[in-house]
mmCIF file of C-alpha atoms in Angstrom:
data_model
loop_
_atom_site.group_PDB
_atom_site.id
_atom_site.type_symbol
_atom_site.label_atom_id
_atom_site.label_comp_id
_atom_site.label_asym_id
_atom_site.label_seq_id
_atom_site.Cartn_x
_atom_site.Cartn_y
_atom_site.Cartn_z
ATOM 1 C CA UNK A 1 117.422 122.552 86.420
ATOM 2 C CA UNK A 2 119.047 120.252 83.869
ATOM 3 C CA UNK A 3 119.836 116.658 84.621
ATOM 4 C CA UNK A 4 122.467 114.639 82.799
ATOM 5 C CA UNK A 5 121.424 111.523 80.892
ATOM 6 C CA UNK A 6 123.650 109.480 83.197
ATOM 7 C CA UNK A 7 121.935 110.829 86.317
ATOM 8 C CA UNK A 8 118.510 110.250 84.791
ATOM 9 C CA UNK A 9 119.450 106.688 83.886
ATOM 10 C CA UNK A 10 120.782 106.006 87.373
ATOM 11 C CA UNK A 11 117.669 107.447 89.052
ATOM 12 C CA UNK A 12 115.240 105.624 86.757
ATOM 13 C CA UNK A 13 117.005 102.294 87.180
ATOM 14 C CA UNK A 14 117.092 102.706 90.968
ATOM 15 C CA UNK A 15 113.391 103.617 91.053
ATOM 16 C CA UNK A 16 112.384 100.678 88.854
ATOM 17 C CA UNK A 17 114.523 98.320 90.957
ATOM 18 C CA UNK A 18 112.849 99.501 94.170
ATOM 19 C CA UNK A 19 109.354 99.197 92.699
ATOM 20 C CA UNK A 20 110.099 95.793 91.135
ATOM 21 C CA UNK A 21 111.338 94.472 94.471
ATOM 22 C CA UNK A 22 108.046 95.479 96.117
ATOM 23 C CA UNK A 23 105.960 93.748 93.439
ATOM 24 C CA UNK A 24 107.983 90.552 93.666
ATOM 25 C CA UNK A 25 107.991 90.593 97.482
ATOM 26 C CA UNK A 26 104.183 90.703 97.372
ATOM 27 C CA UNK A 27 103.931 87.815 94.892
ATOM 28 C CA UNK A 28 103.148 89.888 91.814
ATOM 29 C CA UNK A 29 104.299 89.341 88.253
ATOM 30 C CA UNK A 30 106.268 92.056 86.473
ATOM 31 C CA UNK A 31 104.806 92.479 83.005
ATOM 32 C CA UNK A 32 106.772 95.378 81.564
ATOM 33 C CA UNK A 33 108.217 98.828 82.113
ATOM 34 C CA UNK A 34 106.697 101.726 80.206
ATOM 35 C CA UNK A 35 108.964 104.696 80.806
ATOM 36 C CA UNK A 36 108.939 105.161 84.568
ATOM 37 C CA UNK A 37 105.818 102.997 85.018
ATOM 38 C CA UNK A 38 105.513 99.326 85.903
ATOM 39 C CA UNK A 39 102.770 97.125 84.531
ATOM 40 C CA UNK A 40 102.163 94.275 86.959
ATOM 41 C CA UNK A 41 99.556 91.644 87.729
ATOM 42 C CA UNK A 42 98.650 89.016 90.294
ATOM 43 C CA UNK A 43 96.975 85.644 89.799
ATOM 44 C CA UNK A 44 99.290 84.252 87.129
ATOM 45 C CA UNK A 45 101.347 82.206 86.660
ATOM 46 C CA UNK A 46 100.455 81.293 90.262
ATOM 47 C CA UNK A 47 97.091 82.206 91.781
ATOM 48 C CA UNK A 48 96.819 82.640 95.542
ATOM 49 C CA UNK A 49 93.666 83.154 97.601
ATOM 50 C CA UNK A 50 95.029 86.453 98.963
ATOM 51 C CA UNK A 51 96.175 87.947 95.644
ATOM 52 C CA UNK A 52 93.877 90.971 96.101
ATOM 53 C CA UNK A 53 95.409 91.753 99.497
ATOM 54 C CA UNK A 54 98.907 91.238 98.093
ATOM 55 C CA UNK A 55 98.244 93.614 95.201
ATOM 56 C CA UNK A 56 96.732 96.257 97.479
ATOM 57 C CA UNK A 57 99.596 96.052 99.963
ATOM 58 C CA UNK A 58 102.092 96.260 97.110
ATOM 59 C CA UNK A 59 100.409 99.383 95.735
ATOM 60 C CA UNK A 60 100.439 101.111 99.112
ATOM 61 C CA UNK A 61 104.080 100.118 99.634
ATOM 62 C CA UNK A 62 105.001 101.411 96.180
ATOM 63 C CA UNK A 63 103.555 104.826 96.982
ATOM 64 C CA UNK A 64 105.432 104.973 100.310
ATOM 65 C CA UNK A 65 108.662 103.874 98.637
ATOM 66 C CA UNK A 66 108.162 106.485 95.921
ATOM 67 C CA UNK A 67 107.843 109.191 98.552
ATOM 68 C CA UNK A 68 111.078 108.056 100.225
ATOM 69 C CA UNK A 69 112.753 107.963 96.812
ATOM 70 C CA UNK A 70 111.654 111.561 96.131
ATOM 71 C CA UNK A 71 113.001 112.739 99.496
ATOM 72 C CA UNK A 72 116.353 111.008 99.057
ATOM 73 C CA UNK A 73 117.003 111.882 95.385
ATOM 74 C CA UNK A 74 119.274 114.793 96.221
ATOM 75 C CA UNK A 75 119.296 118.533 95.637
ATOM 76 C CA UNK A 76 121.017 118.243 92.242
ATOM 77 C CA UNK A 77 117.892 116.571 90.832
ATOM 78 C CA UNK A 78 114.778 118.446 89.661
ATOM 79 C CA UNK A 79 111.590 117.675 91.608
ATOM 80 C CA UNK A 80 110.434 114.084 91.070
ATOM 81 C CA UNK A 81 106.752 113.367 90.534
ATOM 82 C CA UNK A 82 104.490 111.404 92.842
ATOM 83 C CA UNK A 83 104.156 107.651 92.449
ATOM 84 C CA UNK A 84 100.571 106.832 91.448
ATOM 85 C CA UNK A 85 98.900 103.414 91.420
ATOM 86 C CA UNK A 86 95.806 102.003 89.735
ATOM 87 C CA UNK A 87 94.383 98.655 90.869
ATOM 88 C CA UNK A 88 91.630 96.764 89.077
ATOM 89 C CA UNK A 89 90.433 93.167 89.034
ATOM 90 C CA UNK A 90 89.114 91.498 85.926
ATOM 91 C CA UNK A 91 89.640 88.922 83.236
ATOM 92 C CA UNK A 92 92.842 89.004 81.209
ATOM 93 C CA UNK A 93 94.483 86.730 78.689
ATOM 94 C CA UNK A 94 97.863 85.765 80.098
ATOM 95 C CA UNK A 95 100.598 83.937 78.258
ATOM 96 C CA UNK A 96 103.512 84.160 75.896
ATOM 97 C CA UNK A 97 102.832 86.589 73.049
ATOM 98 C CA UNK A 98 105.005 87.902 70.281
ATOM 99 C CA UNK A 99 106.510 86.889 66.991
ATOM 100 C CA UNK A 100 109.263 84.573 65.933
ATOM 101 C CA UNK A 101 111.959 87.003 67.037
ATOM 102 C CA UNK A 102 110.665 87.957 70.469
ATOM 103 C CA UNK A 103 108.204 86.472 72.929
ATOM 104 C CA UNK A 104 107.021 88.080 76.145
ATOM 105 C CA UNK A 105 104.954 86.690 79.021
ATOM 106 C CA UNK A 106 102.249 89.307 79.424
ATOM 107 C CA UNK A 107 98.617 90.009 80.302
ATOM 108 C CA UNK A 108 96.249 91.485 77.735
ATOM 109 C CA UNK A 109 92.701 92.771 77.898
ATOM 110 C CA UNK A 110 90.330 95.463 79.071
ATOM 111 C CA UNK A 111 91.149 94.792 82.740
ATOM 112 C CA UNK A 112 94.778 95.762 82.160
ATOM 113 C CA UNK A 113 93.688 98.950 80.378
ATOM 114 C CA UNK A 114 91.344 99.830 83.244
ATOM 115 C CA UNK A 115 94.192 99.554 85.745
ATOM 116 C CA UNK A 116 96.286 101.927 83.639
ATOM 117 C CA UNK A 117 93.398 104.397 83.324
ATOM 118 C CA UNK A 118 92.881 104.328 87.105
ATOM 119 C CA UNK A 119 96.536 105.197 87.603
ATOM 120 C CA UNK A 120 96.117 108.203 85.311
ATOM 121 C CA UNK A 121 92.888 109.320 87.031
ATOM 122 C CA UNK A 122 94.812 109.850 90.280
ATOM 123 C CA UNK A 123 96.202 113.100 88.923
ATOM 124 C CA UNK A 124 92.782 114.697 88.394
ATOM 125 C CA UNK A 125 91.438 113.429 91.740
ATOM 126 C CA UNK A 126 94.626 114.411 93.600
ATOM 127 C CA UNK A 127 94.925 110.876 94.970
ATOM 128 C CA UNK A 128 97.872 108.513 94.864
ATOM 129 C CA UNK A 129 96.101 105.167 94.516
ATOM 130 C CA UNK A 130 92.716 104.358 93.030
ATOM 131 C CA UNK A 131 91.130 100.945 93.425
ATOM 132 C CA UNK A 132 88.126 99.844 91.402
ATOM 133 C CA UNK A 133 85.117 98.443 93.200
ATOM 134 C CA UNK A 134 85.860 95.073 91.563
ATOM 135 C CA UNK A 135 89.285 95.005 93.220
ATOM 136 C CA UNK A 136 88.048 96.404 96.536
ATOM 137 C CA UNK A 137 85.430 93.649 96.886
ATOM 138 C CA UNK A 138 88.172 90.992 96.661
ATOM 139 C CA UNK A 139 90.375 92.362 99.417
ATOM 140 C CA UNK A 140 89.981 91.639 103.125
ATOM 141 C CA UNK A 141 91.458 94.990 104.161
ATOM 142 C CA UNK A 142 89.130 97.699 105.447
ATOM 143 C CA UNK A 143 91.171 100.775 104.516
ATOM 144 C CA UNK A 144 89.097 102.547 101.858
ATOM 145 C CA UNK A 145 87.269 105.813 101.491
ATOM 146 C CA UNK A 146 84.898 106.313 98.551
ATOM 147 C CA UNK A 147 85.938 108.594 95.713
ATOM 148 C CA UNK A 148 82.704 108.279 93.725
ATOM 149 C CA UNK A 149 82.206 107.133 90.162
ATOM 150 C CA UNK A 150 84.412 108.269 87.319
ATOM 151 C CA UNK A 151 84.332 107.778 83.584
ATOM 152 C CA UNK A 152 87.512 106.270 82.186
ATOM 153 C CA UNK A 153 88.407 106.538 78.526
ATOM 154 C CA UNK A 154 87.602 103.318 76.733
ATOM 155 C CA UNK A 155 84.827 102.329 79.165
ATOM 156 C CA UNK A 156 81.158 102.952 78.507
ATOM 157 C CA UNK A 157 80.024 102.814 82.124
ATOM 158 C CA UNK A 158 81.394 104.801 85.081
ATOM 159 C CA UNK A 159 83.716 102.990 87.484
ATOM 160 C CA UNK A 160 83.212 103.167 91.243
ATOM 161 C CA UNK A 161 86.578 103.999 92.775
ATOM 162 C CA UNK A 162 88.074 103.899 96.242
ATOM 163 C CA UNK A 163 91.200 105.329 97.805
ATOM 164 C CA UNK A 164 93.139 103.311 100.378
ATOM 165 C CA UNK A 165 93.714 105.522 103.425
ATOM 166 C CA UNK A 166 95.089 103.154 106.082
ATOM 167 C CA UNK A 167 96.216 106.047 108.287
ATOM 168 C CA UNK A 168 92.777 107.698 108.397
ATOM 169 C CA UNK A 169 90.801 107.357 111.622
ATOM 170 C CA UNK A 170 88.597 104.252 111.238
ATOM 171 C CA UNK A 171 85.490 106.018 112.559
ATOM 172 C CA UNK A 172 85.894 108.877 110.077
ATOM 173 C CA UNK A 173 86.511 106.407 107.267
ATOM 174 C CA UNK A 174 83.312 104.608 108.308
ATOM 175 C CA UNK A 175 81.365 107.882 108.193
ATOM 176 C CA UNK A 176 82.600 108.540 104.647
ATOM 177 C CA UNK A 177 81.516 105.042 103.628
ATOM 178 C CA UNK A 178 78.082 105.435 105.251
ATOM 179 C CA UNK A 179 77.575 108.763 103.473
ATOM 180 C CA UNK A 180 78.639 107.252 100.147
ATOM 181 C CA UNK A 181 76.228 104.308 100.529
ATOM 182 C CA UNK A 182 73.381 106.713 101.380
ATOM 183 C CA UNK A 183 74.206 109.014 98.469
ATOM 184 C CA UNK A 184 74.748 106.183 95.986
ATOM 185 C CA UNK A 185 71.496 104.550 97.108
ATOM 186 C CA UNK A 186 69.593 107.800 96.652
ATOM 187 C CA UNK A 187 68.982 108.385 100.368
ATOM 188 C CA UNK A 188 71.098 111.520 100.774
#
């Protein structure tokens, strides 16, 4: 059913506020909003040894918060989509960019694009958060199940991706990981 521009504005602002609070609470930097999406990064302007864990925890918290937001939006609102997250680690150029009239502190580069492509890939894989192998290797959390290798637009080589599933039984998660290692190593 139809939604008024005022209601849409109120919902979007509330959603972006909730998501922004999670990023900031976990030590991330808010880059920009693109529609209902947030572009964020860790490691600049302050780098911390546990940035990978912070980013992963933020992503999982954002999904959970998005689900609560969907449940509490009210019956007068059309169904709200699922919050999806992409997490990648790589090199980026970070600084103040723009022209004489407007400057923005932002991160640029292929790593930022890969994170955005991972977020989009969630829809096809029916996942809510995809983490590249590069990001997974940096985190100390053991919460992942393998999702295989996928080809992302703009990248020549497939990306190995993982889904955080902290609520999955650890033994089952371990079996998935063992099977993936065997398959990926050609032993399956």
